[in-house]
Amino acid sequence: MARLKLAVLISGRGSNLQALIDAAAAPDYPAEIVLVLSNRPQAQGLAHAAAAGIPTTVVDHKRFAERALFDAELDRLLRGHGIELVCLAGFMRLLTDAFVEAWTDRMINIHPSLLPAFKGLDTHARALAAGVRVAGCTVHFVRPEMDEGPILIQAAVPVLPGDDAAALAARVLAAEHRCYPQAVRWIAEGRVRIDGSRALIDGVAPAHHILINPGA
Ligand code: GRF
């Protein structure tokens, strides 16, 4: 069976990229990463892709006078590689509405909070400042409004006494690395339908456990 062709867009560390690389190494994984794009030449994640033998391209946003021209170059590369699903993984550029609309329902993002809470940056520090007891991550389809779009999967983790932003980020990140490959798998298996602002996933069992924190 043909595997779904993915592009992963990064700006930095690339640990979610690595999680996708690891998942796609399994012979039965239904998607393959055919291109890694970074807007930053020094992104660490580029080395992960190179080590896995995946072609990489840097599109340095600083070379483009306008956002639309940068996005047009991304679009050209994605189409040129026959990309079927775009995975944003720590990609730190806002995309134009025209680009997002061109890739509607074919572009997903991972965000380190339980959306719709804590959109934007510095999610962990803001979650700690707000005193939430449960944090987490979300994989969602991308829509023009930042950090909005039908949710594919979320994972919750507890906020623990003594957590600082780094400790909470690490706990959430471990959950991210499980969620992103799973969401891609469901899309590649053709299980996902979009119904208005919701994503429906056929044939997956709902989880029934409850995370209560602090525990009673
Ligand atoms: C992750 O926390 C992701 O949720 C957010 O940016 C971070 C990227 O980390 N969008 P990495 O580059 O995948 O390690």
PDB file of C-alpha atoms and ligand atoms in Angstrom:
ATOM      1  CA  MET A   1       0.000   0.000   0.000  1.00  0.00           C
ATOM      2  CA  ALA A   2       1.310   3.477  -0.866  1.00  0.00           C
ATOM      3  CA  ARG A   3       2.389   5.407   2.187  1.00  0.00           C
ATOM      4  CA  LEU A   4       1.084   8.933   2.753  1.00  0.00           C
ATOM      5  CA  LYS A   5       3.735  11.465   1.782  1.00  0.00           C
ATOM      6  CA  LEU A   6       4.576  13.826   4.625  1.00  0.00           C
ATOM      7  CA  ALA A   7       6.532  17.034   4.870  1.00  0.00           C
ATOM      8  CA  VAL A   8       7.616  18.075   8.350  1.00  0.00           C
ATOM      9  CA  LEU A   9       8.218  21.797   8.890  1.00  0.00           C
ATOM     10  CA  ILE A  10      10.532  22.759  11.721  1.00  0.00           C
ATOM     11  CA  SER A  11      12.390  25.739  13.141  1.00  0.00           C
ATOM     12  CA  GLY A  12      14.449  24.228  15.933  1.00  0.00           C
ATOM     13  CA  ARG A  13      15.150  21.182  18.059  1.00  0.00           C
ATOM     14  CA  GLY A  14      13.081  18.707  16.065  1.00  0.00           C
ATOM     15  CA  SER A  15      12.178  16.207  18.770  1.00  0.00           C
ATOM     16  CA  ASN A  16       8.679  15.777  17.335  1.00  0.00           C
ATOM     17  CA  LEU A  17      10.269  15.308  13.930  1.00  0.00           C
ATOM     18  CA  GLN A  18      12.398  12.574  15.507  1.00  0.00           C
ATOM     19  CA  ALA A  19       9.284  10.916  16.946  1.00  0.00           C
ATOM     20  CA  LEU A  20       7.772  10.866  13.458  1.00  0.00           C
ATOM     21  CA  ILE A  21      11.017   9.527  11.968  1.00  0.00           C
ATOM     22  CA  ASP A  22      11.052   6.741  14.562  1.00  0.00           C
ATOM     23  CA  ALA A  23       7.404   5.857  13.918  1.00  0.00           C
ATOM     24  CA  ALA A  24       7.877   5.859  10.154  1.00  0.00           C
ATOM     25  CA  ALA A  25      10.799   3.446  10.495  1.00  0.00           C
ATOM     26  CA  ALA A  26       8.311   0.682  11.288  1.00  0.00           C
ATOM     27  CA  PRO A  27       7.483  -1.241   8.108  1.00  0.00           C
ATOM     28  CA  ASP A  28       3.741  -1.106   8.792  1.00  0.00           C
ATOM     29  CA  TYR A  29       3.590   2.651   9.439  1.00  0.00           C
ATOM     30  CA  PRO A  30       1.270   4.092   6.774  1.00  0.00           C
ATOM     31  CA  ALA A  31       3.154   7.367   6.171  1.00  0.00           C
ATOM     32  CA  GLU A  32       6.659   8.372   5.135  1.00  0.00           C
ATOM     33  CA  ILE A  33       8.533  11.630   5.544  1.00  0.00           C
ATOM     34  CA  VAL A  34       9.719  12.695   2.115  1.00  0.00           C
ATOM     35  CA  LEU A  35      10.807  16.237   2.963  1.00  0.00           C
ATOM     36  CA  VAL A  36      11.893  18.242   5.985  1.00  0.00           C
ATOM     37  CA  LEU A  37      11.720  22.006   5.608  1.00  0.00           C
ATOM     38  CA  SER A  38      13.215  24.506   8.011  1.00  0.00           C
ATOM     39  CA  ASN A  39      13.043  28.279   7.951  1.00  0.00           C
ATOM     40  CA  ARG A  40      16.205  28.400  10.057  1.00  0.00           C
ATOM     41  CA  PRO A  41      19.513  27.143   8.656  1.00  0.00           C
ATOM     42  CA  GLN A  42      20.803  26.250  12.134  1.00  0.00           C
ATOM     43  CA  ALA A  43      17.753  24.221  13.220  1.00  0.00           C
ATOM     44  CA  GLN A  44      18.998  21.177  15.125  1.00  0.00           C
ATOM     45  CA  GLY A  45      16.241  19.054  13.641  1.00  0.00           C
ATOM     46  CA  LEU A  46      17.891  19.201  10.222  1.00  0.00           C
ATOM     47  CA  ALA A  47      20.551  16.837  11.544  1.00  0.00           C
ATOM     48  CA  HIS A  48      17.879  14.326  12.632  1.00  0.00           C
ATOM     49  CA  ALA A  49      16.490  14.315   9.110  1.00  0.00           C
ATOM     50  CA  ALA A  50      19.920  13.993   7.529  1.00  0.00           C
ATOM     51  CA  ALA A  51      20.790  11.104   9.844  1.00  0.00           C
ATOM     52  CA  ALA A  52      17.644   9.335   8.674  1.00  0.00           C
ATOM     53  CA  GLY A  53      18.456   9.973   5.024  1.00  0.00           C
ATOM     54  CA  ILE A  54      15.517  12.336   4.521  1.00  0.00           C
ATOM     55  CA  PRO A  55      15.973  15.245   2.102  1.00  0.00           C
ATOM     56  CA  THR A  56      16.049  18.638   3.802  1.00  0.00           C
ATOM     57  CA  THR A  57      15.571  22.127   2.460  1.00  0.00           C
ATOM     58  CA  VAL A  58      16.125  25.407   4.238  1.00  0.00           C
ATOM     59  CA  VAL A  59      13.859  28.263   3.225  1.00  0.00           C
ATOM     60  CA  ASP A  60      15.275  31.157   5.192  1.00  0.00           C
ATOM     61  CA  HIS A  61      12.434  33.579   5.823  1.00  0.00           C
ATOM     62  CA  LYS A  62      14.926  36.431   6.024  1.00  0.00           C
ATOM     63  CA  ARG A  63      15.519  36.150   2.283  1.00  0.00           C
ATOM     64  CA  PHE A  64      11.914  37.051   1.523  1.00  0.00           C
ATOM     65  CA  ALA A  65      10.603  40.593   1.520  1.00  0.00           C
ATOM     66  CA  GLU A  66       7.061  39.465   2.243  1.00  0.00           C
ATOM     67  CA  ARG A  67       5.385  36.633   4.071  1.00  0.00           C
ATOM     68  CA  ALA A  68       3.402  35.757   0.945  1.00  0.00           C
ATOM     69  CA  LEU A  69       6.610  35.196  -1.049  1.00  0.00           C
ATOM     70  CA  PHE A  70       8.041  32.927   1.641  1.00  0.00           C
ATOM     71  CA  ASP A  71       4.799  30.952   1.716  1.00  0.00           C
ATOM     72  CA  ALA A  72       4.771  30.721  -2.081  1.00  0.00           C
ATOM     73  CA  GLU A  73       8.204  29.127  -1.969  1.00  0.00           C
ATOM     74  CA  LEU A  74       7.029  26.630   0.671  1.00  0.00           C
ATOM     75  CA  ASP A  75       4.009  25.826  -1.463  1.00  0.00           C
ATOM     76  CA  ARG A  76       6.174  25.279  -4.542  1.00  0.00           C
ATOM     77  CA  LEU A  77       8.460  22.867  -2.683  1.00  0.00           C
ATOM     78  CA  LEU A  78       5.597  20.945  -1.100  1.00  0.00           C
ATOM     79  CA  ARG A  79       3.833  20.485  -4.427  1.00  0.00           C
ATOM     80  CA  GLY A  80       7.090  19.615  -6.156  1.00  0.00           C
ATOM     81  CA  HIS A  81       7.583  16.733  -3.712  1.00  0.00           C
ATOM     82  CA  GLY A  82       4.013  15.486  -4.027  1.00  0.00           C
ATOM     83  CA  ILE A  83       3.309  16.172  -0.366  1.00  0.00           C
ATOM     84  CA  GLU A  84      -0.061  14.911   0.857  1.00  0.00           C
ATOM     85  CA  LEU A  85       0.116  16.028   4.501  1.00  0.00           C
ATOM     86  CA  VAL A  86       2.077  18.898   6.035  1.00  0.00           C
ATOM     87  CA  CYS A  87       3.118  18.422   9.684  1.00  0.00           C
ATOM     88  CA  LEU A  88       4.103  21.565  11.547  1.00  0.00           C
ATOM     89  CA  ALA A  89       6.467  20.527  14.335  1.00  0.00           C
ATOM     90  CA  GLY A  90       7.831  23.516  16.174  1.00  0.00           C
ATOM     91  CA  PHE A  91       7.594  25.652  13.044  1.00  0.00           C
ATOM     92  CA  MET A  92       7.783  29.202  14.360  1.00  0.00           C
ATOM     93  CA  ARG A  93       6.418  31.193  11.426  1.00  0.00           C
ATOM     94  CA  LEU A  94       2.872  32.397  11.038  1.00  0.00           C
ATOM     95  CA  LEU A  95       1.509  31.284   7.680  1.00  0.00           C
ATOM     96  CA  THR A  96      -0.655  33.455   5.444  1.00  0.00           C
ATOM     97  CA  ASP A  97      -4.362  32.731   5.212  1.00  0.00           C
ATOM     98  CA  ALA A  98      -3.923  31.937   1.512  1.00  0.00           C
ATOM     99  CA  PHE A  99      -1.339  29.255   2.284  1.00  0.00           C
ATOM    100  CA  VAL A 100      -3.395  27.781   5.112  1.00  0.00           C
ATOM    101  CA  GLU A 101      -6.482  27.701   2.919  1.00  0.00           C
ATOM    102  CA  ALA A 102      -4.559  26.016   0.099  1.00  0.00           C
ATOM    103  CA  TRP A 103      -3.610  23.238   2.543  1.00  0.00           C
ATOM    104  CA  THR A 104      -6.887  23.064   4.487  1.00  0.00           C
ATOM    105  CA  ASP A 105      -7.430  19.607   5.975  1.00  0.00           C
ATOM    106  CA  ARG A 106      -3.966  18.628   4.705  1.00  0.00           C
ATOM    107  CA  MET A 107      -1.917  20.431   7.355  1.00  0.00           C
ATOM    108  CA  ILE A 108      -1.672  19.643  11.066  1.00  0.00           C
ATOM    109  CA  ASN A 109       0.141  21.163  14.023  1.00  0.00           C
ATOM    110  CA  ILE A 110       1.212  20.112  17.491  1.00  0.00           C
ATOM    111  CA  HIS A 111       0.731  22.566  20.326  1.00  0.00           C
ATOM    112  CA  PRO A 112       1.960  22.137  23.913  1.00  0.00           C
ATOM    113  CA  SER A 113      -1.299  22.828  25.734  1.00  0.00           C
ATOM    114  CA  LEU A 114      -4.804  21.479  26.013  1.00  0.00           C
ATOM    115  CA  LEU A 115      -6.358  23.745  23.409  1.00  0.00           C
ATOM    116  CA  PRO A 116      -8.282  25.983  23.392  1.00  0.00           C
ATOM    117  CA  ALA A 117      -6.444  26.925  26.597  1.00  0.00           C
ATOM    118  CA  PHE A 118      -3.077  28.646  26.278  1.00  0.00           C
ATOM    119  CA  LYS A 119      -2.797  29.415  22.603  1.00  0.00           C
ATOM    120  CA  GLY A 120       0.424  31.055  21.500  1.00  0.00           C
ATOM    121  CA  LEU A 121       3.857  31.027  23.099  1.00  0.00           C
ATOM    122  CA  ASP A 122       5.172  30.343  26.623  1.00  0.00           C
ATOM    123  CA  THR A 123       2.362  27.924  27.298  1.00  0.00           C
ATOM    124  CA  HIS A 124       4.019  26.165  30.228  1.00  0.00           C
ATOM    125  CA  ALA A 125       4.928  29.312  32.142  1.00  0.00           C
ATOM    126  CA  ARG A 126       1.419  30.634  31.619  1.00  0.00           C
ATOM    127  CA  ALA A 127      -0.142  27.345  32.698  1.00  0.00           C
ATOM    128  CA  LEU A 128       1.929  27.383  35.881  1.00  0.00           C
ATOM    129  CA  ALA A 129       1.068  31.022  36.554  1.00  0.00           C
ATOM    130  CA  ALA A 130      -2.620  30.208  36.108  1.00  0.00           C
ATOM    131  CA  GLY A 131      -2.311  27.393  38.656  1.00  0.00           C
ATOM    132  CA  VAL A 132      -3.778  24.692  36.431  1.00  0.00           C
ATOM    133  CA  ARG A 133      -3.532  21.159  37.796  1.00  0.00           C
ATOM    134  CA  VAL A 134      -3.543  19.413  34.427  1.00  0.00           C
ATOM    135  CA  ALA A 135      -1.564  20.347  31.335  1.00  0.00           C
ATOM    136  CA  GLY A 136      -1.073  18.582  28.036  1.00  0.00           C
ATOM    137  CA  CYS A 137      -0.770  18.751  24.291  1.00  0.00           C
ATOM    138  CA  THR A 138      -2.976  18.863  21.219  1.00  0.00           C
ATOM    139  CA  VAL A 139      -2.593  17.799  17.595  1.00  0.00           C
ATOM    140  CA  HIS A 140      -5.034  19.680  15.376  1.00  0.00           C
ATOM    141  CA  PHE A 141      -5.748  20.619  11.789  1.00  0.00           C
ATOM    142  CA  VAL A 142      -4.489  24.089  10.956  1.00  0.00           C
ATOM    143  CA  ARG A 143      -6.885  26.944  10.314  1.00  0.00           C
ATOM    144  CA  PRO A 144      -6.065  30.611   9.620  1.00  0.00           C
ATOM    145  CA  GLU A 145      -6.612  31.570  13.265  1.00  0.00           C
ATOM    146  CA  MET A 146      -3.514  30.625  15.244  1.00  0.00           C
ATOM    147  CA  ASP A 147      -3.763  27.385  17.267  1.00  0.00           C
ATOM    148  CA  GLU A 148      -7.321  26.738  16.131  1.00  0.00           C
ATOM    149  CA  GLY A 149      -8.756  23.904  14.110  1.00  0.00           C
ATOM    150  CA  PRO A 150     -10.341  20.472  14.495  1.00  0.00           C
ATOM    151  CA  ILE A 151      -8.647  18.484  17.246  1.00  0.00           C
ATOM    152  CA  LEU A 152      -7.290  15.032  16.407  1.00  0.00           C
ATOM    153  CA  ILE A 153      -5.828  13.969  19.733  1.00  0.00           C
ATOM    154  CA  GLN A 154      -4.988  15.401  23.128  1.00  0.00           C
ATOM    155  CA  ALA A 155      -2.999  14.023  26.036  1.00  0.00           C
ATOM    156  CA  ALA A 156      -3.197  15.257  29.622  1.00  0.00           C
ATOM    157  CA  VAL A 157      -0.373  15.222  32.151  1.00  0.00           C
ATOM    158  CA  PRO A 158      -0.414  16.393  35.766  1.00  0.00           C
ATOM    159  CA  VAL A 159       1.223  19.573  36.966  1.00  0.00           C
ATOM    160  CA  LEU A 160       3.343  18.473  39.924  1.00  0.00           C
ATOM    161  CA  PRO A 161       4.548  20.348  43.013  1.00  0.00           C
ATOM    162  CA  GLY A 162       7.830  22.074  42.303  1.00  0.00           C
ATOM    163  CA  ASP A 163       7.351  22.099  38.539  1.00  0.00           C
ATOM    164  CA  ASP A 164       9.015  24.899  36.671  1.00  0.00           C
ATOM    165  CA  ALA A 165       8.318  25.554  33.011  1.00  0.00           C
ATOM    166  CA  ALA A 166      11.147  23.267  31.913  1.00  0.00           C
ATOM    167  CA  ALA A 167       9.962  20.336  34.033  1.00  0.00           C
ATOM    168  CA  LEU A 168       6.393  20.716  32.827  1.00  0.00           C
ATOM    169  CA  ALA A 169       7.558  21.113  29.220  1.00  0.00           C
ATOM    170  CA  ALA A 170       9.507  17.861  29.434  1.00  0.00           C
ATOM    171  CA  ARG A 171       6.475  15.969  30.771  1.00  0.00           C
ATOM    172  CA  VAL A 172       4.247  17.412  28.047  1.00  0.00           C
ATOM    173  CA  LEU A 173       6.874  16.745  25.384  1.00  0.00           C
ATOM    174  CA  ALA A 174       6.914  13.034  26.192  1.00  0.00           C
ATOM    175  CA  ALA A 175       3.162  13.049  25.561  1.00  0.00           C
ATOM    176  CA  GLU A 176       3.662  15.000  22.322  1.00  0.00           C
ATOM    177  CA  HIS A 177       5.982  12.317  21.031  1.00  0.00           C
ATOM    178  CA  ARG A 178       3.233   9.734  21.473  1.00  0.00           C
ATOM    179  CA  CYS A 179       0.425  11.849  20.083  1.00  0.00           C
ATOM    180  CA  TYR A 180       1.922  13.171  16.861  1.00  0.00           C
ATOM    181  CA  PRO A 181       2.741   9.813  15.238  1.00  0.00           C
ATOM    182  CA  GLN A 182      -0.663   8.512  16.310  1.00  0.00           C
ATOM    183  CA  ALA A 183      -2.536  11.414  14.706  1.00  0.00           C
ATOM    184  CA  VAL A 184      -0.584  11.027  11.470  1.00  0.00           C
ATOM    185  CA  ARG A 185      -1.319   7.308  11.458  1.00  0.00           C
ATOM    186  CA  TRP A 186      -5.067   7.888  11.703  1.00  0.00           C
ATOM    187  CA  ILE A 187      -5.018  10.366   8.830  1.00  0.00           C
ATOM    188  CA  ALA A 188      -2.898   8.030   6.710  1.00  0.00           C
ATOM    189  CA  GLU A 189      -5.288   5.174   7.436  1.00  0.00           C
ATOM    190  CA  GLY A 190      -8.158   7.266   6.123  1.00  0.00           C
ATOM    191  CA  ARG A 191     -10.006   7.188   9.429  1.00  0.00           C
ATOM    192  CA  VAL A 192     -10.411  10.930   9.888  1.00  0.00           C
ATOM    193  CA  ARG A 193     -13.430  12.945   8.786  1.00  0.00           C
ATOM    194  CA  ILE A 194     -13.944  16.598   9.439  1.00  0.00           C
ATOM    195  CA  ASP A 195     -17.366  17.637  10.613  1.00  0.00           C
ATOM    196  CA  GLY A 196     -17.463  21.412  10.940  1.00  0.00           C
ATOM    197  CA  SER A 197     -15.039  22.319  13.676  1.00  0.00           C
ATOM    198  CA  ARG A 198     -14.579  18.740  14.871  1.00  0.00           C
ATOM    199  CA  ALA A 199     -12.475  15.866  13.620  1.00  0.00           C
ATOM    200  CA  LEU A 200     -14.125  12.456  13.852  1.00  0.00           C
ATOM    201  CA  ILE A 201     -11.954   9.356  13.925  1.00  0.00           C
ATOM    202  CA  ASP A 202     -13.416   6.037  12.853  1.00  0.00           C
ATOM    203  CA  GLY A 203     -12.579   2.817  14.585  1.00  0.00           C
ATOM    204  CA  VAL A 204     -10.613   4.082  17.563  1.00  0.00           C
ATOM    205  CA  ALA A 205     -11.522   3.234  21.113  1.00  0.00           C
ATOM    206  CA  PRO A 206     -12.162   6.165  23.433  1.00  0.00           C
ATOM    207  CA  ALA A 207     -10.083   6.248  26.611  1.00  0.00           C
ATOM    208  CA  HIS A 208     -12.128   5.899  29.753  1.00  0.00           C
ATOM    209  CA  HIS A 209      -9.687   6.718  32.532  1.00  0.00           C
ATOM    210  CA  ILE A 210      -9.813   9.880  34.581  1.00  0.00           C
ATOM    211  CA  LEU A 211      -6.820  11.955  35.578  1.00  0.00           C
ATOM    212  CA  ILE A 212      -7.561  13.666  38.871  1.00  0.00           C
ATOM    213  CA  ASN A 213      -4.790  15.843  40.228  1.00  0.00           C
ATOM    214  CA  PRO A 214      -4.101  16.136  43.108  1.00  0.00           C
ATOM    215  CA  GLY A 215      -5.337  12.629  43.626  1.00  0.00           C
ATOM    216  CA  ALA A 216      -8.141  12.245  46.130  1.00  0.00           C
TER     217      ALA A 216
HETATM  218  C1  GRF B   1       6.862  21.483  20.881  1.00  0.00           C
HETATM  219  O1  GRF B   1       6.593  21.680  22.236  1.00  0.00           O
HETATM  220  C2  GRF B   1       5.636  21.747  20.058  1.00  0.00           C
HETATM  221  O2  GRF B   1       4.453  21.394  20.713  1.00  0.00           O
HETATM  222  C3  GRF B   1       5.690  23.227  19.837  1.00  0.00           C
HETATM  223  O3  GRF B   1       7.052  23.516  19.681  1.00  0.00           O
HETATM  224  C4  GRF B   1       7.838  22.522  20.325  1.00  0.00           C
HETATM  225  C5  GRF B   1       8.736  21.938  19.294  1.00  0.00           C
HETATM  226  O4  GRF B   1       9.649  21.038  19.860  1.00  0.00           O
HETATM  227  N1  GRF B   1       4.866  23.613  18.734  1.00  0.00           N
HETATM  228  P1  GRF B   1      10.522  20.126  18.914  1.00  0.00           P
HETATM  229  O5  GRF B   1      11.246  21.058  17.940  1.00  0.00           O
HETATM  230  O6  GRF B   1       9.601  19.185  18.191  1.00  0.00           O
HETATM  231  O7  GRF B   1      11.480  19.417  19.798  1.00  0.00           O
END
